[in-house]
Amino acid sequence: MSGLRAENYEHVTVLASEHGGAFPYGNTVVVNGSSASLVIDPSTEVDHDPIGADGVMISHAHEDHIAGVKHFHAPIHTHTADVAAVRSLEVLIDGYGLSRDDRALVESEIGNQFDLPDGFPDAIGVDADHVFDLGDVTATVVHLPGHTAGHCGVLVEPTGFFYIADIDLTSFGPMYGDVGSSLDDYLTSIDRVREVDARWYGTFHQKGVIAGAGELRRRLDDYAAVIHRRDERLLALLDRPRTIADIVAHRLVYRPHVDLGFVDQVETRTAELHLRRLIRHGQVIGTDDGLFHRT
Ligand SMILES: [Zn+2]
């Protein structure tokens, strides 16, 4: 862990990835109160408990966010909607909705990248607005579903540091390719983040910490625009009727050369969610032969 760079934001310390934070790496958040401390999303670069943490909070059940948890002896918390997947790696991988062949591939990819136990069976489920009282600061769980059903941020007050996890503001854009993902919830969560006036906004991946609500809102606009570009790409593809498989082959999320075990599933789930929304908006119709048409 010698390479991790500690960035200080009053009561919050971010242990910034020395690899820039792209998956499988990420930035770990530590909150130091006068009576207790909380670690959020210990990454794969965290190889011991640096502070004798009193608690661990997991923003959501994805392997990169739980990779360092095994080094902590404190109670582990996550939102009730994701807690089964933190308790069991099997359940976590089930959440990707993979075919049998793809599942074997993803299991070996995860096995190669992360030295994960079979799960954290004692993990505690918390609900939205759960408050960690750390003495002179509080850390409040803010439910921000969409990426996963239980995806949460954590607002540290009075510091004014809002950790928004995998609403990660990257140019790649929002990810909602799991079985439990929701495009509508993701958009609502982006709006919810926009309403919170904080001094700093922390993300898990490449963008790290953003200073100020004005800058955050500009970046959220760019981030949400990726969703609209995917809609436009899908509508352009529907210049002729197409099946889901045909749309998946043309890809809405990943570039053509990306070859990973979960790509087809993410593309399928993403296409389904966009089609459902465009049908609701009257821009697409589906017919009994499995084809989708632009109206
Ligand atoms: Zn994630």
mmCIF file of C-alpha atoms in Angstrom, residues 7-285:
data_model
loop_
_atom_site.group_PDB
_atom_site.id
_atom_site.type_symbol
_atom_site.label_atom_id
_atom_site.label_comp_id
_atom_site.label_asym_id
_atom_site.label_seq_id
_atom_site.Cartn_x
_atom_site.Cartn_y
_atom_site.Cartn_z
ATOM 1 C CA GLU A 7 -5.343 13.303 0.038
ATOM 2 C CA ASN A 8 -6.891 15.182 2.947
ATOM 3 C CA TYR A 9 -10.284 16.894 3.002
ATOM 4 C CA GLU A 10 -10.620 17.847 6.666
ATOM 5 C CA HIS A 11 -12.057 14.722 8.366
ATOM 6 C CA VAL A 12 -11.898 12.689 5.172
ATOM 7 C CA THR A 13 -8.787 11.101 3.743
ATOM 8 C CA VAL A 14 -8.837 9.616 0.250
ATOM 9 C CA LEU A 15 -6.291 6.883 -0.388
ATOM 10 C CA ALA A 16 -5.863 7.586 -4.083
ATOM 11 C CA SER A 17 -5.016 4.736 -6.420
ATOM 12 C CA GLU A 18 -1.466 4.816 -7.740
ATOM 13 C CA HIS A 19 -2.807 3.290 -10.963
ATOM 14 C CA GLY A 20 -5.130 6.184 -11.736
ATOM 15 C CA GLY A 21 -8.207 4.387 -10.454
ATOM 16 C CA ALA A 22 -9.361 2.590 -13.612
ATOM 17 C CA PHE A 23 -10.937 -0.818 -12.945
ATOM 18 C CA PRO A 24 -9.779 -3.044 -11.203
ATOM 19 C CA TYR A 25 -8.340 -0.177 -9.122
ATOM 20 C CA GLY A 26 -10.103 2.587 -7.219
ATOM 21 C CA ASN A 27 -9.897 5.226 -4.506
ATOM 22 C CA THR A 28 -10.556 4.264 -0.883
ATOM 23 C CA VAL A 29 -12.221 6.749 1.471
ATOM 24 C CA VAL A 30 -11.408 7.008 5.179
ATOM 25 C CA VAL A 31 -13.512 9.122 7.571
ATOM 26 C CA ASN A 32 -11.837 10.011 10.860
ATOM 27 C CA GLY A 33 -14.161 11.252 13.579
ATOM 28 C CA SER A 34 -13.302 12.192 17.148
ATOM 29 C CA SER A 35 -14.766 8.946 18.502
ATOM 30 C CA ALA A 36 -14.737 6.486 15.611
ATOM 31 C CA SER A 37 -13.526 5.924 12.056
ATOM 32 C CA LEU A 38 -15.132 4.482 8.943
ATOM 33 C CA VAL A 39 -13.511 3.039 5.822
ATOM 34 C CA ILE A 40 -15.507 3.082 2.596
ATOM 35 C CA ASP A 41 -14.784 0.753 -0.347
ATOM 36 C CA PRO A 42 -11.317 -0.576 0.506
ATOM 37 C CA SER A 43 -9.762 -1.252 -2.893
ATOM 38 C CA THR A 44 -7.453 -3.975 -4.108
ATOM 39 C CA GLU A 45 -4.492 -1.667 -3.393
ATOM 40 C CA VAL A 46 -5.321 -1.600 0.337
ATOM 41 C CA ASP A 47 -3.285 -4.428 1.874
ATOM 42 C CA HIS A 48 -3.816 -3.751 5.590
ATOM 43 C CA ASP A 49 -6.093 -1.760 7.895
ATOM 44 C CA PRO A 50 -4.238 1.571 8.144
ATOM 45 C CA ILE A 51 -6.318 3.116 10.969
ATOM 46 C CA GLY A 52 -7.859 0.349 13.080
ATOM 47 C CA ALA A 53 -11.239 1.106 11.524
ATOM 48 C CA ASP A 54 -14.379 0.882 13.650
ATOM 49 C CA GLY A 55 -16.568 0.193 10.640
ATOM 50 C CA VAL A 56 -16.508 -0.545 6.915
ATOM 51 C CA MET A 57 -19.122 0.662 4.439
ATOM 52 C CA ILE A 58 -19.389 -0.899 0.974
ATOM 53 C CA SER A 59 -21.080 1.386 -1.582
ATOM 54 C CA HIS A 60 -22.320 -1.611 -3.601
ATOM 55 C CA ALA A 61 -21.601 -5.263 -4.279
ATOM 56 C CA HIS A 62 -18.985 -5.153 -7.036
ATOM 57 C CA GLU A 63 -15.664 -6.958 -6.663
ATOM 58 C CA ASP A 64 -13.459 -3.866 -7.041
ATOM 59 C CA HIS A 65 -15.210 -2.194 -4.066
ATOM 60 C CA ILE A 66 -14.784 -5.144 -1.689
ATOM 61 C CA ALA A 67 -11.296 -6.261 -2.721
ATOM 62 C CA GLY A 68 -9.568 -4.908 0.410
ATOM 63 C CA VAL A 69 -12.289 -5.780 2.932
ATOM 64 C CA LYS A 70 -10.514 -8.979 4.008
ATOM 65 C CA HIS A 71 -7.872 -6.895 5.841
ATOM 66 C CA PHE A 72 -10.440 -5.322 8.208
ATOM 67 C CA HIS A 73 -11.892 -6.765 11.406
ATOM 68 C CA ALA A 74 -14.635 -4.166 11.863
ATOM 69 C CA PRO A 75 -18.345 -4.687 11.052
ATOM 70 C CA ILE A 76 -19.085 -4.474 7.319
ATOM 71 C CA HIS A 77 -22.146 -2.548 6.141
ATOM 72 C CA THR A 78 -23.863 -2.250 2.802
ATOM 73 C CA HIS A 79 -27.356 -1.392 1.582
ATOM 74 C CA THR A 80 -29.942 -4.129 2.180
ATOM 75 C CA ALA A 81 -30.525 -4.489 -1.590
ATOM 76 C CA ASP A 82 -26.859 -5.474 -2.140
ATOM 77 C CA VAL A 83 -26.044 -7.218 1.127
ATOM 78 C CA ALA A 84 -26.704 -10.771 -0.115
ATOM 79 C CA ALA A 85 -24.078 -10.216 -2.822
ATOM 80 C CA VAL A 86 -21.518 -8.966 -0.281
ATOM 81 C CA ARG A 87 -22.247 -11.999 1.898
ATOM 82 C CA SER A 88 -21.699 -14.407 -1.018
ATOM 83 C CA LEU A 89 -19.442 -14.106 -4.055
ATOM 84 C CA GLU A 90 -21.745 -16.608 -5.820
ATOM 85 C CA VAL A 91 -24.668 -14.219 -5.424
ATOM 86 C CA LEU A 92 -22.492 -11.302 -6.540
ATOM 87 C CA ILE A 93 -21.594 -13.114 -9.767
ATOM 88 C CA ASP A 94 -25.239 -14.235 -10.217
ATOM 89 C CA GLY A 95 -26.025 -10.504 -10.375
ATOM 90 C CA TYR A 96 -24.165 -10.280 -13.696
ATOM 91 C CA GLY A 97 -26.724 -12.603 -15.293
ATOM 92 C CA LEU A 98 -24.144 -14.490 -17.359
ATOM 93 C CA SER A 99 -24.451 -17.562 -19.532
ATOM 94 C CA ARG A 100 -22.626 -20.634 -18.228
ATOM 95 C CA ASP A 101 -19.579 -20.162 -20.490
ATOM 96 C CA ASP A 102 -19.333 -16.442 -19.817
ATOM 97 C CA ARG A 103 -19.717 -17.072 -16.107
ATOM 98 C CA ALA A 104 -16.719 -19.419 -16.064
ATOM 99 C CA LEU A 105 -14.709 -16.769 -17.916
ATOM 100 C CA VAL A 106 -15.740 -13.950 -15.551
ATOM 101 C CA GLU A 107 -15.055 -16.121 -12.493
ATOM 102 C CA SER A 108 -11.517 -16.700 -13.723
ATOM 103 C CA GLU A 109 -11.074 -12.994 -14.590
ATOM 104 C CA ILE A 110 -12.195 -12.045 -11.068
ATOM 105 C CA GLY A 111 -10.029 -14.798 -9.583
ATOM 106 C CA ASN A 112 -6.971 -13.461 -11.437
ATOM 107 C CA GLN A 113 -7.560 -9.827 -10.522
ATOM 108 C CA PHE A 114 -8.782 -10.079 -6.920
ATOM 109 C CA ASP A 115 -7.897 -12.424 -4.117
ATOM 110 C CA LEU A 116 -11.464 -12.526 -2.791
ATOM 111 C CA PRO A 117 -12.899 -14.832 -0.134
ATOM 112 C CA ASP A 118 -16.189 -16.640 -0.851
ATOM 113 C CA GLY A 119 -18.041 -13.764 0.766
ATOM 114 C CA PHE A 120 -18.413 -11.763 3.965
ATOM 115 C CA PRO A 121 -21.284 -13.681 5.628
ATOM 116 C CA ASP A 122 -21.516 -11.299 8.593
ATOM 117 C CA ALA A 123 -22.110 -8.203 6.444
ATOM 118 C CA ILE A 124 -24.871 -5.994 7.864
ATOM 119 C CA GLY A 125 -27.621 -4.552 5.666
ATOM 120 C CA VAL A 126 -28.389 -0.861 6.193
ATOM 121 C CA ASP A 127 -31.131 1.292 4.707
ATOM 122 C CA ALA A 128 -31.051 4.697 3.099
ATOM 123 C CA ASP A 129 -30.321 7.496 5.568
ATOM 124 C CA HIS A 130 -28.433 5.201 7.955
ATOM 125 C CA VAL A 131 -26.106 7.427 9.986
ATOM 126 C CA PHE A 132 -22.651 6.458 11.249
ATOM 127 C CA ASP A 133 -22.036 8.659 14.288
ATOM 128 C CA LEU A 134 -18.272 9.157 14.453
ATOM 129 C CA GLY A 135 -18.208 11.845 17.165
ATOM 130 C CA ASP A 136 -17.623 15.257 15.641
ATOM 131 C CA VAL A 137 -18.674 14.046 12.176
ATOM 132 C CA THR A 138 -21.464 11.912 10.802
ATOM 133 C CA ALA A 139 -21.451 9.763 7.675
ATOM 134 C CA THR A 140 -24.936 9.355 6.194
ATOM 135 C CA VAL A 141 -25.835 6.670 3.665
ATOM 136 C CA VAL A 142 -27.541 8.122 0.570
ATOM 137 C CA HIS A 143 -29.267 5.524 -1.589
ATOM 138 C CA LEU A 144 -28.326 6.134 -5.248
ATOM 139 C CA PRO A 145 -29.648 3.062 -7.100
ATOM 140 C CA GLY A 146 -29.283 2.364 -10.803
ATOM 141 C CA HIS A 147 -25.740 1.026 -11.181
ATOM 142 C CA THR A 148 -26.878 -1.708 -8.785
ATOM 143 C CA ALA A 149 -30.107 -1.822 -6.771
ATOM 144 C CA GLY A 150 -28.266 -1.066 -3.544
ATOM 145 C CA HIS A 151 -25.674 1.413 -4.827
ATOM 146 C CA CYS A 152 -25.147 4.152 -2.204
ATOM 147 C CA GLY A 153 -23.189 7.308 -1.617
ATOM 148 C CA VAL A 154 -22.025 8.569 1.764
ATOM 149 C CA LEU A 155 -22.334 12.202 2.870
ATOM 150 C CA VAL A 156 -19.858 13.302 5.546
ATOM 151 C CA GLU A 157 -21.015 16.309 7.568
ATOM 152 C CA PRO A 158 -20.204 18.979 8.590
ATOM 153 C CA THR A 159 -17.147 18.376 6.385
ATOM 154 C CA GLY A 160 -19.220 18.562 3.206
ATOM 155 C CA PHE A 161 -17.633 15.561 1.484
ATOM 156 C CA PHE A 162 -20.053 13.509 -0.615
ATOM 157 C CA TYR A 163 -18.708 10.170 -1.805
ATOM 158 C CA ILE A 164 -20.698 9.139 -4.887
ATOM 159 C CA ALA A 165 -18.890 5.875 -5.642
ATOM 160 C CA ASP A 166 -19.596 4.560 -9.168
ATOM 161 C CA ILE A 167 -21.522 7.580 -10.378
ATOM 162 C CA ASP A 168 -17.951 8.009 -11.487
ATOM 163 C CA LEU A 169 -18.217 10.910 -13.980
ATOM 164 C CA THR A 170 -15.976 9.173 -16.528
ATOM 165 C CA SER A 171 -16.317 9.841 -20.257
ATOM 166 C CA PHE A 172 -17.217 6.146 -20.608
ATOM 167 C CA GLY A 173 -20.502 7.032 -18.942
ATOM 168 C CA PRO A 174 -22.928 5.347 -16.556
ATOM 169 C CA MET A 175 -22.932 1.559 -16.284
ATOM 170 C CA TYR A 176 -26.247 -0.227 -15.782
ATOM 171 C CA GLY A 177 -25.609 -3.688 -17.193
ATOM 172 C CA ASP A 178 -26.398 -5.922 -14.200
ATOM 173 C CA VAL A 179 -29.594 -7.898 -13.612
ATOM 174 C CA GLY A 180 -30.508 -5.437 -10.844
ATOM 175 C CA SER A 181 -29.524 -2.284 -12.747
ATOM 176 C CA SER A 182 -32.079 0.349 -13.686
ATOM 177 C CA LEU A 183 -31.680 3.164 -16.200
ATOM 178 C CA ASP A 184 -34.595 5.131 -14.730
ATOM 179 C CA ASP A 185 -33.206 4.820 -11.200
ATOM 180 C CA TYR A 186 -29.776 5.868 -12.485
ATOM 181 C CA LEU A 187 -31.192 9.075 -13.944
ATOM 182 C CA THR A 188 -33.069 9.790 -10.695
ATOM 183 C CA SER A 189 -29.867 9.198 -8.712
ATOM 184 C CA ILE A 190 -27.927 11.639 -10.936
ATOM 185 C CA ASP A 191 -30.617 14.247 -10.151
ATOM 186 C CA ARG A 192 -30.369 13.446 -6.450
ATOM 187 C CA VAL A 193 -26.572 13.960 -6.472
ATOM 188 C CA ARG A 194 -27.031 17.248 -8.334
ATOM 189 C CA GLU A 195 -29.215 18.581 -5.489
ATOM 190 C CA VAL A 196 -26.626 18.016 -2.761
ATOM 191 C CA ASP A 197 -24.475 21.055 -2.022
ATOM 192 C CA ALA A 198 -21.141 19.703 -0.893
ATOM 193 C CA ARG A 199 -17.608 21.074 -0.934
ATOM 194 C CA TRP A 200 -16.124 17.938 -2.419
ATOM 195 C CA TYR A 201 -17.500 14.961 -4.330
ATOM 196 C CA GLY A 202 -15.485 11.754 -4.266
ATOM 197 C CA THR A 203 -15.649 9.086 -6.971
ATOM 198 C CA PHE A 204 -14.160 5.607 -6.825
ATOM 199 C CA HIS A 205 -12.511 5.578 -10.236
ATOM 200 C CA GLN A 206 -10.412 7.805 -12.529
ATOM 201 C CA LYS A 207 -11.874 11.225 -11.757
ATOM 202 C CA GLY A 208 -11.124 11.052 -8.038
ATOM 203 C CA VAL A 209 -12.352 14.091 -6.082
ATOM 204 C CA ILE A 210 -14.225 17.000 -7.698
ATOM 205 C CA ALA A 211 -14.253 20.358 -5.856
ATOM 206 C CA GLY A 212 -17.436 22.426 -5.744
ATOM 207 C CA ALA A 213 -21.073 21.912 -6.732
ATOM 208 C CA GLY A 214 -20.745 23.997 -9.917
ATOM 209 C CA GLU A 215 -18.000 21.808 -11.349
ATOM 210 C CA LEU A 216 -19.829 18.672 -10.194
ATOM 211 C CA ARG A 217 -23.025 19.717 -11.992
ATOM 212 C CA ARG A 218 -21.164 20.434 -15.238
ATOM 213 C CA ARG A 219 -19.606 16.988 -15.093
ATOM 214 C CA LEU A 220 -22.926 15.339 -14.230
ATOM 215 C CA ASP A 221 -24.443 16.938 -17.354
ATOM 216 C CA ASP A 222 -21.670 15.467 -19.524
ATOM 217 C CA TYR A 223 -22.067 12.132 -17.784
ATOM 218 C CA ALA A 224 -25.844 11.971 -18.285
ATOM 219 C CA ALA A 225 -25.343 13.013 -21.928
ATOM 220 C CA VAL A 226 -23.710 9.618 -22.560
ATOM 221 C CA ILE A 227 -27.093 8.011 -21.831
ATOM 222 C CA HIS A 228 -28.713 10.215 -24.464
ATOM 223 C CA ARG A 229 -25.947 9.389 -26.971
ATOM 224 C CA ARG A 230 -26.696 5.682 -26.437
ATOM 225 C CA ASP A 231 -30.384 6.415 -27.169
ATOM 226 C CA GLU A 232 -29.360 8.204 -30.374
ATOM 227 C CA ARG A 233 -27.037 5.406 -31.441
ATOM 228 C CA LEU A 234 -29.816 2.882 -30.846
ATOM 229 C CA LEU A 235 -32.319 4.936 -32.849
ATOM 230 C CA ALA A 236 -29.772 5.261 -35.677
ATOM 231 C CA LEU A 237 -29.249 1.482 -35.661
ATOM 232 C CA LEU A 238 -33.013 1.076 -36.000
ATOM 233 C CA ASP A 239 -32.907 2.542 -39.500
ATOM 234 C CA ARG A 240 -34.132 -0.975 -40.215
ATOM 235 C CA PRO A 241 -35.931 -3.416 -37.885
ATOM 236 C CA ARG A 242 -33.482 -5.307 -35.697
ATOM 237 C CA THR A 243 -33.499 -8.010 -33.009
ATOM 238 C CA ILE A 244 -31.846 -7.535 -29.610
ATOM 239 C CA ALA A 245 -29.031 -9.892 -30.693
ATOM 240 C CA ASP A 246 -28.404 -7.719 -33.734
ATOM 241 C CA ILE A 247 -28.308 -4.564 -31.591
ATOM 242 C CA VAL A 248 -25.968 -6.268 -29.107
ATOM 243 C CA ALA A 249 -23.610 -7.226 -31.941
ATOM 244 C CA HIS A 250 -23.373 -3.530 -32.906
ATOM 245 C CA ARG A 251 -22.761 -2.461 -29.272
ATOM 246 C CA LEU A 252 -24.044 0.577 -27.390
ATOM 247 C CA VAL A 253 -21.498 0.587 -24.544
ATOM 248 C CA TYR A 254 -18.177 -1.017 -25.435
ATOM 249 C CA ARG A 255 -15.938 -0.424 -28.429
ATOM 250 C CA PRO A 256 -15.763 -3.277 -30.931
ATOM 251 C CA HIS A 257 -12.303 -4.514 -29.884
ATOM 252 C CA VAL A 258 -13.154 -4.999 -26.181
ATOM 253 C CA ASP A 259 -13.254 -8.723 -25.504
ATOM 254 C CA LEU A 260 -14.251 -9.569 -21.915
ATOM 255 C CA GLY A 261 -16.574 -12.214 -20.505
ATOM 256 C CA PHE A 262 -19.290 -9.819 -19.385
ATOM 257 C CA VAL A 263 -19.531 -7.651 -22.525
ATOM 258 C CA ASP A 264 -22.462 -9.437 -24.189
ATOM 259 C CA GLN A 265 -24.511 -9.454 -20.996
ATOM 260 C CA VAL A 266 -23.864 -5.749 -20.313
ATOM 261 C CA GLU A 267 -24.747 -4.900 -23.920
ATOM 262 C CA THR A 268 -27.933 -7.008 -23.764
ATOM 263 C CA ARG A 269 -29.121 -5.505 -20.482
ATOM 264 C CA THR A 270 -28.256 -1.979 -21.652
ATOM 265 C CA ALA A 271 -30.102 -2.459 -24.969
ATOM 266 C CA GLU A 272 -33.162 -3.822 -23.144
ATOM 267 C CA LEU A 273 -33.291 -0.856 -20.768
ATOM 268 C CA HIS A 274 -32.908 1.685 -23.583
ATOM 269 C CA LEU A 275 -35.500 -0.080 -25.759
ATOM 270 C CA ARG A 276 -37.975 -0.139 -22.874
ATOM 271 C CA ARG A 277 -37.533 3.588 -22.341
ATOM 272 C CA LEU A 278 -37.806 4.445 -26.052
ATOM 273 C CA ILE A 279 -40.956 2.299 -26.328
ATOM 274 C CA ARG A 280 -42.433 4.185 -23.365
ATOM 275 C CA HIS A 281 -41.574 7.461 -25.103
ATOM 276 C CA GLY A 282 -43.298 6.268 -28.285
ATOM 277 C CA GLN A 283 -40.072 6.312 -30.351
ATOM 278 C CA VAL A 284 -39.772 2.523 -30.826
ATOM 279 C CA ILE A 285 -42.203 -0.365 -31.080
#
